[in-house]
Amino acid sequence: MNRVLITGAGGGIGRSLRETLRGVYPVLRLSDRTALTPARAGEEVIDRLDIADIAAVERLVAGCDGIVHLGGISGESSWDNILHGNIIGLYNVFEAARRAGVKRIVMATSNHAVGFYPRAQTIDHRVVPRPDSRYGVSKAFSEALASLYADKHGIGFLCTRIGNFGEKPIDSRRLAIWVSPRDYTQLVRIGLEHPHIRFEIVYGVSGNKRSWYDNSNAYRLGYKPQDDSEPYAAEILAREANQPKDPIAERYQGGTFCAEEYDAPTPPE
Ligand code: 15L
């Protein structure tokens, strides 16, 4: 990989990967809708654009060997916003990649594609989607579109169902789904560099003792997480001990994404 594109490079994960992938690949091409800090000469190329603009995306993707697709909306939003960034924008990136002959894409899907699985259940990469939001539906769509472009056009995809990315877990739910910057960087590098990836789904989580995921597919591809949320558990659980909890948010893996707008007469199994 000589030239790697990161879309959504201005978000939290993008800003972090900009640092951790620095020097790993000779050129990082960075794009976002918002302004980014200036490019490092000789190492970075920056493009400010909206991924819903196919002509701009075609120019962006040209000459790239691999893509880390983080662009789009990263939480629940109106249907118009989701459609614009996560359906049309996503399609544009994959389609431009196909036309440009890009061979590998690492994609940020999300735990919210499967957020309506109960916390009592351990799930692996083979479960059917159970989105918890319009956002989660767009992430299930992104996995389906990746599968199509893998089977029909031979682009290799690593779909990373990211839990919660950060320096440390921020609450009890995140103890199960946290991913540290260095562990996520490792997964991204596997996605770009592993010689035999066609279409794979993995969970973008650290090696958390309290995980709700069987992440054996990531381990099969060589993932060896270095971090675990457990050292943060006692403090987080003590802090939350007397906080009121929403029963729907607490029952399902997607948490508040499940509880928002929830009005079913009985909770799903
Ligand atoms: C996500 O998919 C979001 O991008 C992030 O902002 C968090 O909400 C995360 O999930 C989470 O579930 O904590």
PDB file of N, CA and C and ligand atoms in Angstrom, residues 13 73-76 109-112 132 135 139 162-165 170-171 173-174 177 253-255 257, ligand 1:
ATOM      1  N   ILE A  13     -12.044   9.126  15.283  1.00  0.00           N
ATOM      2  CA  ILE A  13     -11.246   7.967  14.836  1.00  0.00           C
ATOM      3  C   ILE A  13     -10.296   8.403  13.728  1.00  0.00           C
ATOM      4  N   ILE A  73     -22.376   9.904   8.656  1.00  0.00           N
ATOM      5  CA  ILE A  73     -22.931  10.282   9.966  1.00  0.00           C
ATOM      6  C   ILE A  73     -22.570   9.195  10.975  1.00  0.00           C
ATOM      7  N   SER A  74     -22.113   9.589  12.168  1.00  0.00           N
ATOM      8  CA  SER A  74     -21.610   8.576  13.105  1.00  0.00           C
ATOM      9  C   SER A  74     -22.537   8.343  14.302  1.00  0.00           C
ATOM     10  N   GLY A  75     -23.802   8.692  14.145  1.00  0.00           N
ATOM     11  CA  GLY A  75     -24.763   8.427  15.219  1.00  0.00           C
ATOM     12  C   GLY A  75     -26.170   8.585  14.669  1.00  0.00           C
ATOM     13  N   GLU A  76     -27.184   8.422  15.534  1.00  0.00           N
ATOM     14  CA  GLU A  76     -28.559   8.513  15.038  1.00  0.00           C
ATOM     15  C   GLU A  76     -28.841   9.934  14.536  1.00  0.00           C
ATOM     16  N   THR A 109     -18.265  -0.059  10.090  1.00  0.00           N
ATOM     17  CA  THR A 109     -19.661  -0.316  10.405  1.00  0.00           C
ATOM     18  C   THR A 109     -19.763  -0.161  11.930  1.00  0.00           C
ATOM     19  N   SER A 110     -20.802  -0.657  12.542  1.00  0.00           N
ATOM     20  CA  SER A 110     -20.993  -0.292  13.945  1.00  0.00           C
ATOM     21  C   SER A 110     -21.719  -1.390  14.714  1.00  0.00           C
ATOM     22  N   ASN A 111     -21.493  -1.391  16.019  1.00  0.00           N
ATOM     23  CA  ASN A 111     -22.267  -2.273  16.917  1.00  0.00           C
ATOM     24  C   ASN A 111     -23.762  -2.013  16.754  1.00  0.00           C
ATOM     25  N   HIS A 112     -24.150  -0.834  16.251  1.00  0.00           N
ATOM     26  CA  HIS A 112     -25.574  -0.519  16.136  1.00  0.00           C
ATOM     27  C   HIS A 112     -26.254  -1.230  14.955  1.00  0.00           C
ATOM     28  N   ASP A 132     -30.593  -0.954  15.562  1.00  0.00           N
ATOM     29  CA  ASP A 132     -31.316  -0.318  16.664  1.00  0.00           C
ATOM     30  C   ASP A 132     -31.707   1.121  16.350  1.00  0.00           C
ATOM     31  N   TYR A 135     -29.510   4.944  11.861  1.00  0.00           N
ATOM     32  CA  TYR A 135     -28.043   4.837  11.723  1.00  0.00           C
ATOM     33  C   TYR A 135     -27.605   3.361  11.625  1.00  0.00           C
ATOM     34  N   LYS A 139     -25.722   1.120   8.621  1.00  0.00           N
ATOM     35  CA  LYS A 139     -24.513   0.314   8.795  1.00  0.00           C
ATOM     36  C   LYS A 139     -24.744  -1.116   8.297  1.00  0.00           C
ATOM     37  N   ILE A 162     -17.488  -1.320  14.800  1.00  0.00           N
ATOM     38  CA  ILE A 162     -16.809  -0.619  15.893  1.00  0.00           C
ATOM     39  C   ILE A 162     -17.746  -0.520  17.102  1.00  0.00           C
ATOM     40  N   GLY A 163     -17.168  -0.769  18.265  1.00  0.00           N
ATOM     41  CA  GLY A 163     -17.920  -0.583  19.508  1.00  0.00           C
ATOM     42  C   GLY A 163     -17.871   0.879  19.891  1.00  0.00           C
ATOM     43  N   ASN A 164     -17.028   1.233  20.834  1.00  0.00           N
ATOM     44  CA  ASN A 164     -16.839   2.638  21.195  1.00  0.00           C
ATOM     45  C   ASN A 164     -15.343   2.919  21.281  1.00  0.00           C
ATOM     46  N   PHE A 165     -14.907   3.831  20.424  1.00  0.00           N
ATOM     47  CA  PHE A 165     -13.492   4.157  20.271  1.00  0.00           C
ATOM     48  C   PHE A 165     -13.110   5.261  21.245  1.00  0.00           C
ATOM     49  N   ILE A 170     -16.027   4.828  28.769  1.00  0.00           N
ATOM     50  CA  ILE A 170     -16.623   5.973  29.470  1.00  0.00           C
ATOM     51  C   ILE A 170     -17.812   5.599  30.359  1.00  0.00           C
ATOM     52  N   ASP A 171     -18.345   4.391  30.209  1.00  0.00           N
ATOM     53  CA  ASP A 171     -19.438   3.974  31.102  1.00  0.00           C
ATOM     54  C   ASP A 171     -19.542   2.452  31.084  1.00  0.00           C
ATOM     55  N   ARG A 173     -21.717   0.332  29.819  1.00  0.00           N
ATOM     56  CA  ARG A 173     -21.967  -0.293  28.515  1.00  0.00           C
ATOM     57  C   ARG A 173     -20.672  -0.370  27.709  1.00  0.00           C
ATOM     58  N   ARG A 174     -19.908   0.679  27.764  1.00  0.00           N
ATOM     59  CA  ARG A 174     -18.667   0.720  26.974  1.00  0.00           C
ATOM     60  C   ARG A 174     -17.604  -0.231  27.516  1.00  0.00           C
ATOM     61  N   ILE A 177     -17.784  -2.866  25.008  1.00  0.00           N
ATOM     62  CA  ILE A 177     -17.592  -2.585  23.569  1.00  0.00           C
ATOM     63  C   ILE A 177     -16.449  -1.619  23.274  1.00  0.00           C
ATOM     64  N   GLN A 253     -27.848  -4.493  23.623  1.00  0.00           N
ATOM     65  CA  GLN A 253     -26.449  -4.100  23.416  1.00  0.00           C
ATOM     66  C   GLN A 253     -26.314  -2.658  22.921  1.00  0.00           C
ATOM     67  N   GLY A 254     -27.286  -2.206  22.123  1.00  0.00           N
ATOM     68  CA  GLY A 254     -27.201  -0.859  21.551  1.00  0.00           C
ATOM     69  C   GLY A 254     -27.484   0.255  22.547  1.00  0.00           C
ATOM     70  N   GLY A 255     -27.930  -0.092  23.759  1.00  0.00           N
ATOM     71  CA  GLY A 255     -28.119   0.907  24.816  1.00  0.00           C
ATOM     72  C   GLY A 255     -29.153   1.961  24.451  1.00  0.00           C
ATOM     73  N   PHE A 257     -29.466   3.839  22.008  1.00  0.00           N
ATOM     74  CA  PHE A 257     -29.936   3.811  20.616  1.00  0.00           C
ATOM     75  C   PHE A 257     -31.211   2.965  20.511  1.00  0.00           C
TER      76      PHE A 257
HETATM   77  C1  15L B   1     -21.236   4.304  17.276  1.00  0.00           C
HETATM   78  O1  15L B   1     -21.427   3.641  16.264  1.00  0.00           O
HETATM   79  C2  15L B   1     -20.992   5.752  17.199  1.00  0.00           C
HETATM   80  O2  15L B   1     -20.298   6.126  16.037  1.00  0.00           O
HETATM   81  C3  15L B   1     -20.309   6.300  18.426  1.00  0.00           C
HETATM   82  O3  15L B   1     -20.435   7.686  18.415  1.00  0.00           O
HETATM   83  C4  15L B   1     -20.890   5.713  19.705  1.00  0.00           C
HETATM   84  O4  15L B   1     -22.228   6.119  19.842  1.00  0.00           O
HETATM   85  C5  15L B   1     -20.783   4.219  19.647  1.00  0.00           C
HETATM   86  O5  15L B   1     -21.400   3.714  18.495  1.00  0.00           O
HETATM   87  C6  15L B   1     -21.382   3.525  20.868  1.00  0.00           C
HETATM   88  O6  15L B   1     -22.227   2.651  20.720  1.00  0.00           O
HETATM   89  O7  15L B   1     -20.945   3.836  21.962  1.00  0.00           O
END
